[in-house]
Short mmCIF file of C-alpha atoms in Angstrom, two decimals:
data_model
loop_
_atom_site.label_atom_id
_atom_site.label_comp_id
_atom_site.label_asym_id
_atom_site.label_seq_id
_atom_site.Cartn_x
_atom_site.Cartn_y
_atom_site.Cartn_z
CA MET A 17 21.86 -15.28 27.00
CA GLY A 18 21.81 -18.91 28.10
CA GLN A 19 20.40 -20.06 31.40
CA SER A 20 21.05 -23.11 33.55
CA PRO A 21 18.77 -24.11 36.45
CA SER A 22 21.26 -26.65 37.83
CA VAL A 23 23.65 -24.13 39.44
CA TYR A 24 22.45 -21.61 42.02
CA LEU A 25 24.34 -18.33 42.24
CA ASP A 26 23.93 -15.65 44.86
CA ARG A 27 22.89 -12.57 42.90
CA ASP A 28 23.85 -10.23 45.74
CA HIS A 29 27.38 -11.63 45.67
CA TYR A 30 28.01 -11.78 41.93
CA THR A 31 25.78 -9.05 40.55
CA SER A 32 27.23 -6.20 42.59
CA ASP A 33 30.93 -6.88 41.90
CA ARG A 34 31.25 -9.83 39.56
CA PHE A 35 34.36 -8.50 37.78
CA SER A 36 36.23 -7.20 40.87
CA TYR A 37 38.48 -10.28 41.01
CA MET A 38 40.12 -9.20 37.76
CA SER A 39 41.67 -6.13 39.44
CA SER A 40 42.77 -7.85 42.66
CA PRO A 41 46.27 -9.40 42.73
CA ALA A 42 45.12 -11.94 45.32
CA ASN A 43 42.71 -13.49 42.82
CA VAL A 44 45.12 -14.13 39.98
CA SER A 45 45.54 -17.76 40.97
CA SER A 46 44.34 -20.68 38.86
CA ASP A 47 41.43 -21.30 41.23
CA SER A 48 40.08 -17.81 40.70
CA GLY A 49 40.42 -18.27 36.92
CA GLU A 50 38.26 -21.40 37.04
CA LEU A 51 35.73 -19.58 39.22
CA ALA A 52 35.56 -16.76 36.69
CA LYS A 53 34.82 -19.23 33.89
CA GLU A 54 32.09 -20.85 35.96
CA VAL A 55 30.53 -17.47 36.68
CA ALA A 56 30.63 -16.46 33.01
CA VAL A 57 28.97 -19.71 31.95
CA ASN A 58 26.20 -19.90 34.55
CA LEU A 59 25.33 -16.27 35.24
CA ASP A 60 22.22 -14.94 33.52
CA TYR A 61 23.24 -11.47 32.39
CA THR A 62 19.71 -10.67 31.22
CA GLU A 63 18.39 -10.73 34.79
CA GLU A 64 19.60 -7.17 35.21
CA ILE A 65 17.60 -6.00 32.15
CA PRO A 66 14.21 -4.59 33.22
CA ASP A 67 11.11 -6.19 31.75
CA GLU A 68 10.32 -3.01 29.84
CA CYS A 69 13.72 -3.04 28.10
CA LEU A 70 13.44 -6.74 27.32
CA ALA A 71 10.02 -6.16 25.78
CA TYR A 72 11.45 -3.31 23.70
CA ILE A 73 14.16 -5.63 22.39
CA PHE A 74 11.56 -8.23 21.42
CA GLN A 75 9.83 -5.67 19.21
CA PHE A 76 12.78 -5.77 16.80
CA LEU A 77 12.52 -9.54 16.29
CA GLY A 78 10.60 -11.38 13.62
CA THR A 79 7.71 -13.69 14.43
CA GLY A 80 9.81 -16.87 14.33
CA ASP A 81 12.66 -15.47 16.45
CA ARG A 82 10.22 -14.09 18.97
CA LYS A 83 8.51 -17.46 19.35
CA ARG A 84 11.88 -19.11 19.94
CA CYS A 85 12.84 -16.47 22.51
CA SER A 86 9.64 -17.13 24.43
CA LEU A 87 10.86 -20.71 25.01
CA VAL A 88 14.13 -19.66 26.70
CA CYS A 89 12.71 -19.31 30.21
CA LYS A 90 9.52 -18.52 32.11
CA ARG A 91 10.42 -14.85 32.43
CA TRP A 92 10.91 -14.40 28.71
CA LEU A 93 7.64 -16.24 28.08
CA ARG A 94 5.84 -13.87 30.43
CA VAL A 95 7.44 -10.71 29.00
CA ASP A 96 6.73 -11.84 25.44
CA GLY A 97 3.07 -12.43 26.24
CA GLN A 98 2.62 -9.14 28.04
CA SER A 99 4.27 -7.14 25.25
CA ARG A 100 2.38 -8.73 22.35
CA TYR A 101 -0.06 -6.13 21.10
CA ARG A 102 -0.83 -7.77 17.75
CA LEU A 103 -2.24 -11.27 17.38
CA SER A 104 -3.49 -13.17 14.33
CA LEU A 105 -5.38 -16.43 14.85
CA ASN A 106 -6.68 -19.17 12.59
CA ALA A 107 -10.30 -18.77 13.65
CA GLN A 108 -11.53 -22.32 13.07
CA SER A 109 -13.97 -23.78 15.56
CA GLU A 110 -11.29 -26.13 16.94
CA ILE A 111 -9.51 -23.20 18.56
CA VAL A 112 -12.37 -22.39 20.93
CA GLY A 113 -11.09 -24.65 23.71
CA SER A 114 -7.68 -22.94 23.64
CA LEU A 115 -8.93 -19.36 23.72
CA PRO A 116 -8.81 -18.97 27.55
CA SER A 117 -5.17 -20.01 27.74
CA ILE A 118 -4.24 -17.96 24.66
CA PHE A 119 -5.64 -14.75 26.08
CA THR A 120 -4.33 -15.49 29.56
CA ARG A 121 -0.86 -15.41 28.09
CA PHE A 122 -1.50 -12.57 25.62
CA ASP A 123 -3.45 -10.28 27.93
CA SER A 124 -2.32 -7.00 26.36
CA VAL A 125 -3.56 -7.53 22.80
CA THR A 126 -4.96 -4.38 21.18
CA LYS A 127 -4.93 -5.53 17.53
CA LEU A 128 -6.60 -8.85 16.70
CA ALA A 129 -7.17 -10.65 13.40
CA LEU A 130 -9.45 -13.70 13.11
CA ARG A 131 -9.27 -15.53 9.78
CA CYS A 132 -11.02 -18.70 8.69
CA GLU A 133 -10.75 -20.59 5.43
CA ARG A 134 -13.75 -20.86 3.19
CA LYS A 135 -14.28 -24.61 3.68
CA SER A 136 -13.83 -24.54 7.45
CA ILE A 137 -16.26 -23.80 10.26
CA SER A 138 -15.33 -20.56 12.01
CA VAL A 139 -15.58 -19.50 15.64
CA ASN A 140 -19.07 -18.50 16.77
CA ASP A 141 -20.69 -15.81 18.89
CA ASP A 142 -19.64 -17.37 22.19
CA ALA A 143 -15.98 -17.35 21.17
CA LEU A 144 -16.15 -13.71 20.09
CA VAL A 145 -17.79 -12.71 23.37
CA LEU A 146 -15.12 -14.61 25.31
CA ILE A 147 -12.43 -12.71 23.43
CA SER A 148 -14.15 -9.40 24.14
CA THR A 149 -14.19 -10.10 27.89
CA ARG A 150 -10.46 -10.88 27.88
CA CYS A 151 -9.46 -7.97 25.55
CA ARG A 152 -11.48 -4.99 26.71
CA ASN A 153 -8.78 -2.60 25.45
CA LEU A 154 -9.01 -3.95 21.92
CA GLY A 155 -8.46 -1.14 19.42
CA ARG A 156 -8.48 -3.00 16.09
CA LEU A 157 -10.43 -6.03 14.94
CA LYS A 158 -10.20 -7.78 11.59
CA LEU A 159 -12.64 -10.57 10.70
CA ARG A 160 -12.20 -12.69 7.58
CA GLY A 161 -14.48 -15.58 6.71
CA CYS A 162 -16.03 -15.80 10.19
CA ARG A 163 -19.40 -16.97 8.91
CA GLU A 164 -20.66 -18.30 12.27
CA ILE A 165 -20.65 -14.88 13.91
CA THR A 166 -24.09 -13.28 13.88
CA ASP A 167 -25.63 -9.88 14.63
CA CYS A 168 -26.14 -10.93 18.25
CA GLY A 169 -22.47 -11.85 18.74
CA MET A 170 -21.25 -8.57 17.25
CA ALA A 171 -23.66 -6.60 19.45
CA ARG A 172 -22.36 -8.27 22.62
CA PHE A 173 -18.79 -7.77 21.44
CA ALA A 174 -19.39 -4.03 20.89
CA GLU A 175 -20.76 -3.66 24.41
CA ASN A 176 -17.53 -5.04 25.89
CA CYS A 177 -15.00 -3.35 23.54
CA LYS A 178 -16.09 0.28 23.57
CA ASN A 179 -12.54 1.51 22.78
CA LEU A 180 -12.54 -0.05 19.32
CA LYS A 181 -11.06 2.32 16.71
CA LYS A 182 -10.79 0.16 13.60
CA LEU A 183 -13.11 -2.57 12.33
CA SER A 184 -12.52 -4.53 9.13
CA CYS A 185 -14.83 -7.38 8.15
CA GLY A 186 -14.97 -9.46 5.00
CA SER A 187 -16.94 -12.51 3.85
CA CYS A 188 -18.99 -12.59 7.06
CA MET A 189 -22.70 -13.34 7.51
CA PHE A 190 -23.83 -10.65 9.96
CA GLY A 191 -25.58 -7.55 8.65
CA ALA A 192 -26.81 -4.04 9.35
CA LYS A 193 -27.82 -4.70 12.96
CA ALA A 194 -24.28 -5.76 13.84
CA LEU A 195 -22.73 -2.67 12.27
CA ASN A 196 -25.26 -0.37 13.94
CA ALA A 197 -24.43 -1.96 17.31
CA VAL A 198 -20.72 -1.24 16.76
CA LEU A 199 -21.36 2.34 15.63
CA ASN A 200 -23.65 3.00 18.62
CA ASN A 201 -21.31 1.56 21.25
CA CYS A 202 -17.86 2.46 19.92
CA ALA A 203 -17.77 6.25 20.05
CA ASN A 204 -14.05 6.31 19.15
CA LEU A 205 -14.38 4.31 15.92
CA GLU A 206 -12.18 5.91 13.24
CA GLU A 207 -12.01 3.38 10.41
CA LEU A 208 -14.65 1.01 9.02
CA SER A 209 -13.95 -1.41 6.17
CA VAL A 210 -16.65 -3.74 4.85
CA LYS A 211 -16.12 -6.25 2.06
CA ARG A 212 -18.55 -8.88 0.73
CA LEU A 213 -20.83 -8.71 3.76
CA ARG A 214 -23.44 -11.39 3.07
CA GLY A 215 -25.92 -10.45 5.78
CA ILE A 216 -27.06 -7.18 4.21
CA GLN A 217 -30.02 -8.18 2.11
CA GLU A 218 -32.63 -6.18 0.23
CA GLY A 219 -34.72 -4.11 2.60
CA ALA A 220 -32.12 -4.09 5.37
CA GLU A 221 -32.29 -1.29 7.92
CA ALA A 222 -30.23 1.85 7.30
CA ILE A 223 -26.76 1.95 8.82
CA GLU A 224 -26.40 5.17 10.83
CA PRO A 225 -23.17 6.71 12.14
CA GLY A 226 -24.57 6.72 15.69
CA ALA A 227 -22.07 7.58 18.40
CA ALA A 228 -19.19 7.43 15.88
CA ALA A 229 -20.55 10.31 13.79
CA SER A 230 -17.86 12.68 15.07
CA SER A 231 -14.96 10.23 15.10
CA LEU A 232 -15.32 8.18 11.91
CA GLN A 233 -12.63 9.27 9.43
CA SER A 234 -12.38 6.45 6.91
CA ILE A 235 -15.04 4.30 5.21
CA CYS A 236 -14.18 1.54 2.74
CA LEU A 237 -16.94 -0.41 0.99
CA LYS A 238 -16.07 -3.23 -1.43
CA GLU A 239 -18.14 -5.65 -3.49
CA LEU A 240 -21.49 -5.14 -1.80
CA ILE A 241 -24.59 -6.35 -3.63
CA ASN A 242 -26.78 -4.05 -1.55
CA ALA A 243 -24.92 -0.90 -0.55
CA GLN A 244 -27.90 1.42 -0.17
CA PRO A 245 -28.09 0.97 3.64
CA PHE A 246 -24.64 2.63 3.87
CA GLU A 247 -25.81 5.92 2.35
CA SER A 248 -26.82 7.40 5.71
CA LEU A 249 -23.48 6.37 7.20
CA VAL A 250 -21.45 8.02 4.44
CA VAL A 251 -23.45 11.23 4.47
CA GLY A 252 -23.72 11.46 8.26
CA SER A 253 -20.02 11.05 9.10
CA LYS A 254 -19.09 14.66 9.87
CA LYS A 255 -15.29 14.27 9.91
CA LEU A 256 -14.90 11.79 7.07
CA LYS A 257 -11.50 12.11 5.39
CA SER A 258 -11.29 8.99 3.22
CA LEU A 259 -14.09 7.40 1.18
CA ILE A 260 -13.36 4.26 -0.87
CA ILE A 261 -16.20 2.60 -2.80
CA ILE A 262 -15.40 -0.32 -5.10
CA ARG A 263 -17.88 -2.49 -7.02
CA CYS A 264 -20.92 -1.57 -4.96
CA LEU A 265 -24.37 -1.44 -6.50
CA GLY A 266 -26.43 1.69 -6.02
CA ASP A 267 -26.91 5.23 -7.26
CA TRP A 268 -23.79 6.97 -6.01
CA ASN A 269 -24.40 10.25 -7.80
CA ARG A 270 -27.06 11.12 -5.25
CA VAL A 271 -24.80 10.21 -2.33
CA LEU A 272 -21.93 12.31 -3.66
CA GLU A 273 -24.29 15.25 -4.22
CA MET A 274 -25.43 15.04 -0.59
CA ILE A 275 -21.80 14.99 0.56
CA GLY A 276 -20.96 18.01 -1.61
CA LYS A 277 -23.80 20.05 -0.14
CA GLN A 278 -22.54 19.58 3.41
CA ASN A 279 -20.31 22.15 5.07
CA GLY A 280 -19.09 23.66 1.77
CA SER A 281 -15.45 24.74 1.99
CA SER A 282 -15.07 23.16 5.44
CA ASN A 283 -15.70 19.66 4.03
CA SER A 284 -13.04 17.37 5.49
CA LEU A 285 -12.83 14.81 2.65
CA MET A 286 -9.23 14.39 1.46
CA GLU A 287 -9.37 11.05 -0.40
CA ILE A 288 -12.03 9.63 -2.73
CA HIS A 289 -11.72 6.32 -4.57
CA LEU A 290 -14.50 5.42 -7.02
CA GLU A 291 -14.14 2.13 -8.92
CA ARG A 292 -16.65 0.32 -11.13
CA LEU A 293 -19.64 2.26 -9.85
CA GLN A 294 -22.80 3.76 -11.24
CA VAL A 295 -21.44 7.29 -11.14
CA SER A 296 -21.27 9.99 -13.81
CA ASP A 297 -20.22 13.60 -14.28
CA LEU A 298 -22.97 14.59 -11.83
CA GLY A 299 -21.08 12.78 -9.07
CA LEU A 300 -17.75 14.29 -10.10
CA THR A 301 -19.28 17.76 -10.13
CA ALA A 302 -20.47 17.13 -6.58
CA ILE A 303 -16.95 16.06 -5.62
CA SER A 304 -15.66 19.40 -6.88
CA LYS A 305 -17.40 21.01 -3.90
CA CYS A 306 -14.89 19.28 -1.60
CA PRO A 307 -11.88 21.59 -2.03
CA ASN A 308 -9.57 19.72 0.37
CA ILE A 309 -9.25 16.57 -1.76
CA GLU A 310 -5.64 15.49 -2.21
CA ASN A 311 -6.10 11.95 -3.51
CA LEU A 312 -8.59 11.05 -6.26
CA HIS A 313 -9.15 7.70 -8.00
CA VAL A 314 -11.63 7.46 -10.86
CA VAL A 315 -11.37 3.87 -12.07
CA LYS A 316 -13.52 2.20 -14.73
CA THR A 317 -16.52 4.49 -14.44
CA PRO A 318 -17.66 4.62 -18.09
CA ASP A 319 -20.13 7.47 -17.56
CA CYS A 320 -17.40 9.88 -16.42
CA THR A 321 -16.02 12.22 -19.09
CA ASN A 322 -13.69 15.16 -19.52
CA PHE A 323 -16.43 17.47 -18.26
CA GLY A 324 -16.53 15.89 -14.80
CA ILE A 325 -12.74 15.65 -14.45
CA VAL A 326 -12.28 19.30 -15.48
CA SER A 327 -14.90 20.37 -12.93
CA VAL A 328 -12.99 18.61 -10.15
CA MET A 329 -9.65 20.06 -11.22
CA GLU A 330 -10.97 23.62 -11.30
CA HIS A 331 -12.01 23.50 -7.64
CA CYS A 332 -9.75 20.87 -6.00
CA ARG A 333 -6.42 22.63 -6.37
CA LEU A 334 -4.71 20.80 -3.51
CA LEU A 335 -4.68 17.54 -5.46
CA LYS A 336 -1.48 15.52 -5.05
CA LYS A 337 -2.44 12.07 -6.37
CA LEU A 338 -4.63 11.36 -9.39
CA HIS A 339 -5.45 7.91 -10.78
CA ILE A 340 -7.67 7.64 -13.86
CA ASP A 341 -8.63 4.40 -15.60
CA GLY A 342 -10.60 5.41 -18.67
CA TRP A 343 -11.33 1.80 -19.63
CA ARG A 344 -10.38 2.77 -23.21
CA MET A 345 -13.70 4.51 -23.66
CA ASN A 346 -12.05 7.63 -25.18
CA ARG A 347 -14.15 9.86 -22.92
CA ILE A 348 -11.21 11.18 -20.88
CA GLY A 349 -8.17 12.62 -22.61
CA ASP A 350 -6.08 15.72 -23.21
CA GLU A 351 -8.77 18.13 -22.08
CA SER A 352 -8.65 16.62 -18.59
CA LEU A 353 -4.85 16.60 -18.49
CA ILE A 354 -4.65 20.25 -19.52
CA ALA A 355 -7.06 21.12 -16.70
CA VAL A 356 -4.90 19.14 -14.26
CA ALA A 357 -1.80 21.01 -15.41
CA LYS A 358 -3.54 24.37 -15.19
CA HIS A 359 -5.07 24.06 -11.73
CA CYS A 360 -3.13 21.36 -9.80
CA SER A 361 0.47 22.50 -9.64
CA ASN A 362 1.08 20.43 -6.48
CA LEU A 363 0.47 17.11 -8.26
CA GLN A 364 3.00 14.48 -7.20
CA GLU A 365 1.56 11.23 -8.60
CA LEU A 366 -0.29 10.63 -11.85
CA VAL A 367 -1.53 7.24 -13.10
CA LEU A 368 -3.26 7.03 -16.48
CA ILE A 369 -4.69 3.67 -17.59
CA GLY A 370 -6.63 3.30 -20.82
CA VAL A 371 -6.50 7.06 -21.37
CA ASN A 372 -5.53 8.08 -24.90
CA ALA A 373 -3.47 11.11 -24.00
CA THR A 374 -1.27 12.77 -26.61
CA LEU A 375 1.76 15.02 -26.68
CA GLU A 376 -0.41 18.07 -26.05
CA GLY A 377 -1.75 16.83 -22.73
CA LEU A 378 1.52 15.36 -21.47
CA ARG A 379 3.44 18.49 -22.47
CA ALA A 380 1.08 20.55 -20.30
CA ILE A 381 1.55 18.17 -17.36
CA ALA A 382 5.33 18.14 -17.71
CA GLY A 383 5.53 21.90 -18.05
CA ASN A 384 3.25 22.93 -15.15
CA CYS A 385 3.31 20.07 -12.63
CA LEU A 386 6.90 20.62 -11.56
CA LYS A 387 6.51 18.52 -8.39
CA LEU A 388 5.49 15.36 -10.26
CA GLU A 389 7.48 12.44 -8.84
CA ARG A 390 5.58 9.33 -9.94
CA LEU A 391 4.09 8.74 -13.38
CA ALA A 392 2.44 5.62 -14.82
CA LEU A 393 1.17 5.35 -18.40
CA CYS A 394 -0.63 2.09 -19.18
CA GLY A 395 -2.67 0.70 -22.06
CA SER A 396 -2.71 3.82 -24.23
CA ALA A 397 -2.49 3.60 -28.02
CA THR A 398 -1.50 7.26 -28.37
CA ILE A 399 1.50 7.42 -26.03
CA GLY A 400 4.63 6.82 -28.10
CA ASP A 401 8.19 8.04 -28.45
CA PRO A 402 7.40 11.79 -28.84
CA GLU A 403 5.47 11.74 -25.57
CA LEU A 404 8.26 9.87 -23.78
CA LEU A 405 10.86 12.27 -25.19
CA CYS A 406 8.81 15.15 -23.80
CA ILE A 407 8.67 13.51 -20.37
CA ALA A 408 12.43 12.92 -20.40
CA ALA A 409 13.07 16.54 -21.31
CA LYS A 410 10.70 18.33 -18.94
CA CYS A 411 9.88 16.16 -15.89
CA VAL A 412 12.87 17.19 -13.81
CA SER A 413 11.40 16.01 -10.47
CA LEU A 414 10.27 12.60 -11.71
CA LYS A 415 11.54 9.70 -9.56
CA LYS A 416 9.50 6.72 -10.75
CA LEU A 417 8.25 6.02 -14.26
CA CYS A 418 6.12 3.06 -15.38
CA VAL A 419 5.11 2.47 -19.00
CA LYS A 420 2.97 -0.56 -19.81
CA GLY A 421 1.30 -1.61 -23.04
CA CYS A 422 2.13 1.56 -24.99
CA PRO A 423 3.60 1.82 -28.54
CA ILE A 424 6.94 3.21 -27.42
CA SER A 425 10.26 1.95 -28.81
CA ASP A 426 13.96 2.03 -27.99
CA ILE A 427 14.02 5.64 -29.16
CA GLY A 428 11.90 6.84 -26.27
CA ILE A 429 13.67 4.63 -23.71
CA ALA A 430 17.08 5.89 -24.85
CA ALA A 431 16.04 9.49 -24.10
CA LEU A 432 15.81 8.57 -20.41
CA ALA A 433 19.58 8.12 -20.35
CA TRP A 434 19.92 11.91 -20.07
CA GLY A 435 16.47 13.14 -19.08
CA CYS A 436 14.72 13.13 -15.68
CA PRO A 437 17.81 13.78 -13.51
CA ASN A 438 16.11 12.60 -10.29
CA LEU A 439 14.87 9.28 -11.70
CA VAL A 440 15.43 6.27 -9.44
CA LYS A 441 13.25 3.58 -11.04
CA ILE A 442 12.03 2.77 -14.55
CA LYS A 443 9.55 -0.02 -15.27
CA VAL A 444 8.59 -1.04 -18.81
CA LYS A 445 6.19 -3.92 -19.46
CA LYS A 446 4.36 -5.30 -22.49
CA CYS A 447 5.71 -2.72 -24.93
CA ILE A 448 6.38 -4.90 -27.97
CA ARG A 449 8.47 -2.28 -29.81
CA VAL A 450 11.03 -2.12 -27.02
CA SER A 451 13.95 -4.52 -27.46
CA SER A 452 15.22 -6.47 -24.50
CA GLY A 453 18.74 -5.09 -24.94
CA ILE A 454 17.88 -1.45 -24.40
CA GLY A 455 17.41 -2.13 -20.70
CA GLU A 456 20.99 -3.30 -20.31
CA TRP A 457 22.22 -0.30 -22.24
CA LEU A 458 20.22 2.04 -20.00
CA ARG A 459 21.60 0.40 -16.86
CA GLU A 460 25.12 1.08 -18.09
CA ARG A 461 24.32 4.75 -18.71
CA ARG A 462 22.48 5.30 -15.41
CA GLY A 463 23.87 2.91 -12.86
CA SER A 464 21.95 4.42 -9.95
CA VAL A 465 18.57 3.87 -11.64
CA VAL A 466 16.67 0.59 -11.13
CA VAL A 467 15.61 -0.58 -14.60
CA ASN A 468 12.89 -3.23 -14.74
CA MET A 469 12.31 -4.41 -18.30
CA ASP A 470 9.81 -7.25 -18.63
CA ALA A 471 11.57 -9.09 -21.44
CA SER A 472 9.31 -12.16 -21.25
CA ASP A 473 6.16 -10.11 -21.85
CA ILE A 474 7.85 -8.07 -24.56
CA ASP A 475 8.87 -11.13 -26.53
CA SER A 476 5.45 -12.74 -26.15
CA GLY A 477 3.99 -10.15 -28.50
CA PHE A 478 1.27 -8.97 -26.11
CA ASP A 479 0.22 -5.38 -26.70
CA ALA A 480 -2.04 -3.98 -24.00
CA SER A 481 -2.58 -0.83 -26.01
CA GLY A 482 -4.18 -2.68 -28.91
CA SER A 483 -1.73 -1.19 -31.41
CA ASP A 484 -0.84 -3.03 -34.58
CA GLY A 485 2.88 -3.05 -34.01
CA GLY A 486 4.54 -6.33 -34.92
CA ALA A 487 6.95 -8.38 -32.91
CA HIS A 488 10.49 -7.08 -32.82
CA GLU A 489 13.69 -8.94 -33.53
CA SER A 490 15.62 -9.83 -30.43
CA GLY A 491 18.93 -9.30 -32.18
CA THR A 492 18.70 -5.56 -32.67
CA GLU A 493 22.10 -3.88 -32.55
CA PHE A 494 22.72 -0.50 -30.99
CA PRO A 495 23.91 1.33 -34.17
CA GLN A 496 20.53 0.56 -35.76
CA VAL A 497 18.74 1.97 -32.72
CA VAL A 498 20.80 5.14 -32.90
CA SER A 499 19.93 5.67 -36.54
CA GLN A 500 16.25 5.37 -35.66
CA VAL A 501 16.71 7.87 -32.87
CA ASN A 502 18.32 10.36 -35.21
CA GLY A 503 15.42 10.02 -37.61
CA ALA A 504 12.84 10.53 -34.87
CA VAL A 505 14.61 13.56 -33.49
CA ALA A 506 14.85 15.08 -36.95
CA SER A 507 11.13 14.56 -37.47
CA THR A 508 10.39 16.54 -34.30
CA SER A 509 12.82 19.35 -35.04
CA ASN A 510 10.11 21.91 -34.34
CA ASN A 511 10.62 21.27 -30.64
CA GLY A 512 13.85 22.92 -29.48
CA ARG A 513 14.47 20.64 -26.52
CA LEU A 514 13.85 17.44 -28.49
CA ALA A 515 16.09 18.67 -31.30
CA SER A 516 18.92 19.19 -28.82
CA LEU A 517 18.97 15.44 -28.20
CA ARG A 518 20.08 14.87 -31.77
CA THR A 519 23.67 15.85 -31.02
CA LYS A 520 23.83 13.47 -28.07
CA PHE A 521 22.51 10.49 -30.01
CA ALA A 522 24.78 11.30 -32.99
CA PHE A 523 27.74 11.29 -30.64
CA LEU A 524 26.85 7.79 -29.48
CA ALA A 525 26.36 6.61 -33.05
CA GLY A 526 30.02 7.17 -33.77
CA ARG A 527 31.07 4.82 -31.00
CA ASN A 528 31.16 1.06 -31.43
CA LEU A 529 29.59 0.34 -28.05
CA VAL A 530 28.07 -3.01 -28.93
CA ALA A 531 29.31 -5.30 -31.67
CA CYS A 532 26.84 -8.08 -31.09
CA PRO A 533 23.17 -8.35 -30.21
CA PHE A 534 22.25 -7.30 -26.69
CA ARG A 535 21.96 -9.96 -24.05
CA ARG A 536 18.43 -10.68 -22.88
CA CYS A 537 17.83 -8.53 -19.85
CA SER A 538 16.97 -10.40 -16.68
CA ASN A 539 14.55 -8.80 -14.30
CA GLY A 540 14.49 -11.51 -11.66
CA GLU A 541 16.05 -9.35 -8.99
CA ASP A 542 13.40 -6.70 -9.50
CA SER A 543 10.37 -8.98 -9.68
CA SER A 544 9.57 -8.45 -6.00
CA SER A 545 9.89 -4.67 -6.20
CA ARG A 546 6.84 -2.63 -5.28
CA ASN A 547 4.75 -1.40 -8.17
CA LEU A 548 4.54 2.28 -8.84
#
């Protein structure tokens, strides 16, 4: 791939038949051998690769390698610039003078991110307008910390970039006028994400969907002190599929009721995420009128109870993902889980945080939700070994299991050695009754399963569930664990499946598998794994 400008080669001579000398007896002399070496060293083989193919190759390179490739020659620099569709810039004011040259080189950018640190001065309206004149085909724009951009700058930008499909802005100072300008000019806008927008003050004008009313599919609002101007936008977006509202002040029950009244069964909403909002069972009942919902998050909404969750489950039977954070308020429990099991047989992912579910609710889930693949149980004082034994026995499709801050012990973990045949990953954190050695034992039994046991948190004595279990001894031996398992299985002999585990554990008890305390399990290699 090297190039040398010092030697000129006739492409017509060498390109057409550069290896023909190898088959000709007249060219087998030493002179022809030296010529062949010179050709191999100085010929640029990449000249025959079309620019389109070279650009395609560049797409497989990382950022650093691609920058280095752009320095090889002028052609590679040009091809790299023309094939760069994504660009992220440090949007400090010092970059303004370099913007013309940057966008002369990268003239095909369709996805642009401008980020500025909190203590720095960001680019202003003039810079944003300059960018919009150079990137008229811009499809995605992300602004972070660009506090010098005003309503006027955003309005002029929207007039030049009418093909914009995605806008994400956070920690900026412009307000409702800027967003209305974008919505009125960008008729193809599909996604809008707004976080900590400082320019929307009390009494701000309403934000209307405008020309994007028929194209907007996703709205995400986060940490807005005054979110009332967005009510018209949320209600007026006719093809809205995803609605995410997190930590935004306002009466959201009324907004959800207005959404539920629209279009009835033809409502297009498929995802709703409500977190730390002023919303109650009235809002959840309104959500139940959106039958196409597949993904529902109800997180830290203390006014929501079993009644609202049951209402949603009875009507939203296509649900595939359900996340509930009950904030340990004891207002959501088994009644909701039984409704989920009864009406949502297609459920694939269930996350319960601060929900005091018991064996009754989890048994219903395990028995009816046969497609369940991902399950997370966190911060519950009522989820112990019997519940985990039930999961191991009945959740045959389960692939990922996370248990955090629950009063489970080695007994429940040991059941996973035979249960859940499709399991690929187990994560246990902050469960003080689980010994560090059981993770190593489980790895030996199920080598194909990734076992992530947070030994440091276990030994620290932290109990997210608030249970009164004491700290365990790190030197627990396996025969002692087996005896505990036998006792637990005997105590649940009324359950046929759980009783059948007794024979398996008794078989292991007769084997001297471990003669010394388990080694502390290291989870360093799994620390970067993606959470469930």
